[in-house]
Amino acid sequence: MMIVESGICSRALVVACALFASAPARAQTADVPQPWISYAQLAGRQFQAWLEADGDTADRLHRHLEDRVLHASADAPPPAIVVRAWIGASGAVTRVEFATLGDPNADAALRQLLTAGPLAEPPPPDMRQPLRVRLRLTPNPDAPVAASGAAAAAP
């Protein structure tokens, strides 16, 4: 499985995208065509930017995720969110699926952020879909001190 980590933001937590370009789960990176790998990296950077953008929707999602980390047991790692995304020939994210975040408003915010605009490029025509994206929460070392309480709660 090919994993790509990305991003830092100014919030207490970083939502890092790790993704895999829709080949069978047991496939090795060497088996994944290079255009798929490049596209997965591009999509990961774009998703990261959308999730870290300023705005009410991103703020609502981040508040929910930070609260989720604060209320997790001390020995549990922050939960990952696995998103399956379908991307149209124009680059538009046409559909996303993920397990509920436990709050319909947070679910709607994540869905809205990931489908709000097209990706910078369309996917390779032969790329299998859906694109699987794993979102991980990690403490942001650059977060302001006032917001670091949520980050400190994350292991």
PDB file of C-alpha atoms in Angstrom:
ATOM      1  CA  MET A   1       0.000   0.000   0.000  1.00  0.00           C
ATOM      2  CA  MET A   2       1.329   3.431  -0.904  1.00  0.00           C
ATOM      3  CA  ILE A   3       1.060   5.973   1.918  1.00  0.00           C
ATOM      4  CA  VAL A   4       1.668   9.700   1.551  1.00  0.00           C
ATOM      5  CA  GLU A   5       1.725  11.992   4.590  1.00  0.00           C
ATOM      6  CA  SER A   6       1.295  15.709   4.236  1.00  0.00           C
ATOM      7  CA  GLY A   7       0.697  19.007   5.902  1.00  0.00           C
ATOM      8  CA  ILE A   8       0.919  21.410   8.792  1.00  0.00           C
ATOM      9  CA  CYS A   9      -1.655  24.010   9.789  1.00  0.00           C
ATOM     10  CA  SER A  10      -2.098  26.662  12.461  1.00  0.00           C
ATOM     11  CA  ARG A  11      -4.740  24.739  14.387  1.00  0.00           C
ATOM     12  CA  ALA A  12      -4.168  22.621  17.483  1.00  0.00           C
ATOM     13  CA  LEU A  13      -4.397  19.461  15.399  1.00  0.00           C
ATOM     14  CA  VAL A  14      -3.146  18.685  11.935  1.00  0.00           C
ATOM     15  CA  VAL A  15      -5.348  16.630   9.655  1.00  0.00           C
ATOM     16  CA  ALA A  16      -2.799  14.618   7.695  1.00  0.00           C
ATOM     17  CA  CYS A  17      -3.873  12.829   4.569  1.00  0.00           C
ATOM     18  CA  ALA A  18      -2.483   9.397   3.873  1.00  0.00           C
ATOM     19  CA  LEU A  19      -3.808   7.849   0.744  1.00  0.00           C
ATOM     20  CA  PHE A  20      -3.681   4.932  -1.587  1.00  0.00           C
ATOM     21  CA  ALA A  21      -4.611   5.048  -5.242  1.00  0.00           C
ATOM     22  CA  SER A  22      -7.346   2.421  -5.336  1.00  0.00           C
ATOM     23  CA  ALA A  23      -5.393  -0.682  -6.236  1.00  0.00           C
ATOM     24  CA  PRO A  24      -6.156  -3.863  -4.305  1.00  0.00           C
ATOM     25  CA  ALA A  25      -5.342  -3.446  -0.620  1.00  0.00           C
ATOM     26  CA  ARG A  26      -2.505  -5.970  -0.672  1.00  0.00           C
ATOM     27  CA  ALA A  27      -0.765  -4.524  -3.750  1.00  0.00           C
ATOM     28  CA  GLN A  28       2.762  -3.271  -3.335  1.00  0.00           C
ATOM     29  CA  THR A  29       3.719   0.271  -4.334  1.00  0.00           C
ATOM     30  CA  ALA A  30       5.732  -1.191  -7.220  1.00  0.00           C
ATOM     31  CA  ASP A  31       2.474  -2.602  -8.644  1.00  0.00           C
ATOM     32  CA  VAL A  32       0.749   0.804  -8.694  1.00  0.00           C
ATOM     33  CA  PRO A  33       1.232   2.763 -11.934  1.00  0.00           C
ATOM     34  CA  GLN A  34       3.263   5.957 -11.466  1.00  0.00           C
ATOM     35  CA  PRO A  35       0.457   8.217 -12.810  1.00  0.00           C
ATOM     36  CA  TRP A  36      -1.838   6.857 -10.069  1.00  0.00           C
ATOM     37  CA  ILE A  37       0.798   7.541  -7.411  1.00  0.00           C
ATOM     38  CA  SER A  38       1.307  11.083  -8.689  1.00  0.00           C
ATOM     39  CA  TYR A  39      -2.433  11.696  -8.772  1.00  0.00           C
ATOM     40  CA  ALA A  40      -2.885  10.309  -5.257  1.00  0.00           C
ATOM     41  CA  GLN A  41      -0.213  12.724  -4.021  1.00  0.00           C
ATOM     42  CA  LEU A  42      -1.916  15.635  -5.804  1.00  0.00           C
ATOM     43  CA  ALA A  43      -5.317  14.664  -4.385  1.00  0.00           C
ATOM     44  CA  GLY A  44      -3.848  14.337  -0.883  1.00  0.00           C
ATOM     45  CA  ARG A  45      -2.357  17.818  -1.030  1.00  0.00           C
ATOM     46  CA  GLN A  46      -5.655  19.249  -2.303  1.00  0.00           C
ATOM     47  CA  PHE A  47      -7.741  17.478   0.364  1.00  0.00           C
ATOM     48  CA  GLN A  48      -5.276  18.720   2.986  1.00  0.00           C
ATOM     49  CA  ALA A  49      -5.677  22.298   1.761  1.00  0.00           C
ATOM     50  CA  TRP A  50      -9.477  22.052   1.772  1.00  0.00           C
ATOM     51  CA  LEU A  51      -9.556  20.593   5.282  1.00  0.00           C
ATOM     52  CA  GLU A  52      -7.195  23.266   6.604  1.00  0.00           C
ATOM     53  CA  ALA A  53      -8.845  26.219   4.854  1.00  0.00           C
ATOM     54  CA  ASP A  54     -10.218  29.095   6.893  1.00  0.00           C
ATOM     55  CA  GLY A  55     -13.977  29.220   7.126  1.00  0.00           C
ATOM     56  CA  ASP A  56     -16.950  28.195   9.206  1.00  0.00           C
ATOM     57  CA  THR A  57     -17.210  24.686   7.761  1.00  0.00           C
ATOM     58  CA  ALA A  58     -13.554  23.825   8.420  1.00  0.00           C
ATOM     59  CA  ASP A  59     -13.752  25.426  11.875  1.00  0.00           C
ATOM     60  CA  ARG A  60     -16.798  23.296  12.797  1.00  0.00           C
ATOM     61  CA  LEU A  61     -15.077  20.137  11.624  1.00  0.00           C
ATOM     62  CA  HIS A  62     -11.860  20.947  13.501  1.00  0.00           C
ATOM     63  CA  ARG A  63     -13.740  21.734  16.726  1.00  0.00           C
ATOM     64  CA  HIS A  64     -15.476  18.358  16.515  1.00  0.00           C
ATOM     65  CA  LEU A  65     -12.227  16.502  15.780  1.00  0.00           C
ATOM     66  CA  GLU A  66     -10.333  18.284  18.565  1.00  0.00           C
ATOM     67  CA  ASP A  67     -13.151  17.451  20.991  1.00  0.00           C
ATOM     68  CA  ARG A  68     -13.005  13.837  19.818  1.00  0.00           C
ATOM     69  CA  VAL A  69      -9.280  13.686  20.636  1.00  0.00           C
ATOM     70  CA  LEU A  70      -9.778  15.362  24.025  1.00  0.00           C
ATOM     71  CA  HIS A  71     -12.365  12.760  25.015  1.00  0.00           C
ATOM     72  CA  ALA A  72     -10.433   9.732  23.751  1.00  0.00           C
ATOM     73  CA  SER A  73      -8.841   7.458  26.313  1.00  0.00           C
ATOM     74  CA  ALA A  74      -5.282   8.487  27.163  1.00  0.00           C
ATOM     75  CA  ASP A  75      -3.692   5.345  25.718  1.00  0.00           C
ATOM     76  CA  ALA A  76      -5.680   5.360  22.458  1.00  0.00           C
ATOM     77  CA  PRO A  77      -4.170   6.967  19.373  1.00  0.00           C
ATOM     78  CA  PRO A  78      -6.317   9.621  17.696  1.00  0.00           C
ATOM     79  CA  PRO A  79      -8.766   7.790  15.461  1.00  0.00           C
ATOM     80  CA  ALA A  80      -8.154   7.722  11.735  1.00  0.00           C
ATOM     81  CA  ILE A  81     -10.974   8.535   9.352  1.00  0.00           C
ATOM     82  CA  VAL A  82     -10.995   6.493   6.152  1.00  0.00           C
ATOM     83  CA  VAL A  83     -12.678   8.262   3.244  1.00  0.00           C
ATOM     84  CA  ARG A  84     -13.472   6.697  -0.102  1.00  0.00           C
ATOM     85  CA  ALA A  85     -13.665   9.368  -2.814  1.00  0.00           C
ATOM     86  CA  TRP A  86     -14.917   9.066  -6.371  1.00  0.00           C
ATOM     87  CA  ILE A  87     -13.495  11.633  -8.767  1.00  0.00           C
ATOM     88  CA  GLY A  88     -15.124  12.470 -12.092  1.00  0.00           C
ATOM     89  CA  ALA A  89     -13.413  13.006 -15.428  1.00  0.00           C
ATOM     90  CA  SER A  90     -13.451  16.777 -14.779  1.00  0.00           C
ATOM     91  CA  GLY A  91     -11.644  16.393 -11.433  1.00  0.00           C
ATOM     92  CA  ALA A  92     -14.814  17.006  -9.408  1.00  0.00           C
ATOM     93  CA  VAL A  93     -15.167  14.851  -6.298  1.00  0.00           C
ATOM     94  CA  THR A  94     -18.554  13.354  -7.086  1.00  0.00           C
ATOM     95  CA  ARG A  95     -19.038  11.184  -4.019  1.00  0.00           C
ATOM     96  CA  VAL A  96     -17.422  10.441  -0.661  1.00  0.00           C
ATOM     97  CA  GLU A  97     -18.152   7.705   1.856  1.00  0.00           C
ATOM     98  CA  PHE A  98     -16.826   7.351   5.398  1.00  0.00           C
ATOM     99  CA  ALA A  99     -17.923   5.951   8.748  1.00  0.00           C
ATOM    100  CA  THR A 100     -19.849   8.506  10.748  1.00  0.00           C
ATOM    101  CA  LEU A 101     -17.856  10.860  12.925  1.00  0.00           C
ATOM    102  CA  GLY A 102     -20.571  10.509  15.566  1.00  0.00           C
ATOM    103  CA  ASP A 103     -22.157  13.861  14.775  1.00  0.00           C
ATOM    104  CA  PRO A 104     -24.328  14.569  11.720  1.00  0.00           C
ATOM    105  CA  ASN A 105     -23.021  18.156  11.547  1.00  0.00           C
ATOM    106  CA  ALA A 106     -19.393  16.967  11.501  1.00  0.00           C
ATOM    107  CA  ASP A 107     -20.272  14.374   8.847  1.00  0.00           C
ATOM    108  CA  ALA A 108     -21.887  17.098   6.718  1.00  0.00           C
ATOM    109  CA  ALA A 109     -18.912  19.427   7.201  1.00  0.00           C
ATOM    110  CA  LEU A 110     -16.398  16.775   6.100  1.00  0.00           C
ATOM    111  CA  ARG A 111     -18.558  15.850   3.105  1.00  0.00           C
ATOM    112  CA  GLN A 112     -18.957  19.528   2.154  1.00  0.00           C
ATOM    113  CA  LEU A 113     -15.224  20.252   2.416  1.00  0.00           C
ATOM    114  CA  LEU A 114     -14.216  17.245   0.315  1.00  0.00           C
ATOM    115  CA  THR A 115     -16.775  17.853  -2.446  1.00  0.00           C
ATOM    116  CA  ALA A 116     -16.791  21.668  -2.610  1.00  0.00           C
ATOM    117  CA  GLY A 117     -14.521  22.064  -5.605  1.00  0.00           C
ATOM    118  CA  PRO A 118     -12.731  20.138  -8.318  1.00  0.00           C
ATOM    119  CA  LEU A 119      -9.217  18.834  -7.899  1.00  0.00           C
ATOM    120  CA  ALA A 120      -6.546  20.677  -9.880  1.00  0.00           C
ATOM    121  CA  GLU A 121      -6.413  17.873 -12.458  1.00  0.00           C
ATOM    122  CA  PRO A 122      -8.690  15.032 -13.565  1.00  0.00           C
ATOM    123  CA  PRO A 123      -7.693  11.495 -12.567  1.00  0.00           C
ATOM    124  CA  PRO A 124      -5.830   9.267 -15.006  1.00  0.00           C
ATOM    125  CA  PRO A 125      -8.526   7.657 -17.179  1.00  0.00           C
ATOM    126  CA  ASP A 126      -7.482   4.126 -16.189  1.00  0.00           C
ATOM    127  CA  MET A 127      -7.212   4.796 -12.430  1.00  0.00           C
ATOM    128  CA  ARG A 128      -9.385   2.549 -10.300  1.00  0.00           C
ATOM    129  CA  GLN A 129     -11.836   4.217  -7.977  1.00  0.00           C
ATOM    130  CA  PRO A 130     -12.655   4.993  -5.276  1.00  0.00           C
ATOM    131  CA  LEU A 131      -9.529   6.746  -4.075  1.00  0.00           C
ATOM    132  CA  ARG A 132      -8.969   5.733  -0.444  1.00  0.00           C
ATOM    133  CA  VAL A 133      -7.859   8.499   1.875  1.00  0.00           C
ATOM    134  CA  ARG A 134      -6.944   8.067   5.536  1.00  0.00           C
ATOM    135  CA  LEU A 135      -7.183  11.233   7.620  1.00  0.00           C
ATOM    136  CA  ARG A 136      -5.052  11.217  10.764  1.00  0.00           C
ATOM    137  CA  LEU A 137      -5.071  13.780  13.527  1.00  0.00           C
ATOM    138  CA  THR A 138      -1.684  14.768  14.870  1.00  0.00           C
ATOM    139  CA  PRO A 139      -0.675  17.490  17.327  1.00  0.00           C
ATOM    140  CA  ASN A 140       0.461  20.635  15.549  1.00  0.00           C
ATOM    141  CA  PRO A 141       3.809  21.795  16.973  1.00  0.00           C
ATOM    142  CA  ASP A 142       3.211  25.255  15.465  1.00  0.00           C
ATOM    143  CA  ALA A 143      -0.201  25.759  17.125  1.00  0.00           C
ATOM    144  CA  PRO A 144      -0.625  28.812  19.358  1.00  0.00           C
ATOM    145  CA  VAL A 145      -0.149  28.066  23.070  1.00  0.00           C
ATOM    146  CA  ALA A 146      -3.819  28.807  23.830  1.00  0.00           C
ATOM    147  CA  ALA A 147      -4.908  26.032  21.466  1.00  0.00           C
ATOM    148  CA  SER A 148      -2.324  23.494  22.593  1.00  0.00           C
ATOM    149  CA  GLY A 149      -4.581  21.886  25.202  1.00  0.00           C
ATOM    150  CA  ALA A 150      -6.252  19.791  22.527  1.00  0.00           C
ATOM    151  CA  ALA A 151      -2.921  18.895  20.995  1.00  0.00           C
ATOM    152  CA  ALA A 152      -1.464  17.941  24.373  1.00  0.00           C
ATOM    153  CA  ALA A 153      -4.274  15.450  24.884  1.00  0.00           C
ATOM    154  CA  ALA A 154      -3.251  13.552  21.762  1.00  0.00           C
ATOM    155  CA  PRO A 155      -0.670  10.827  22.357  1.00  0.00           C
TER     156      PRO A 155
END
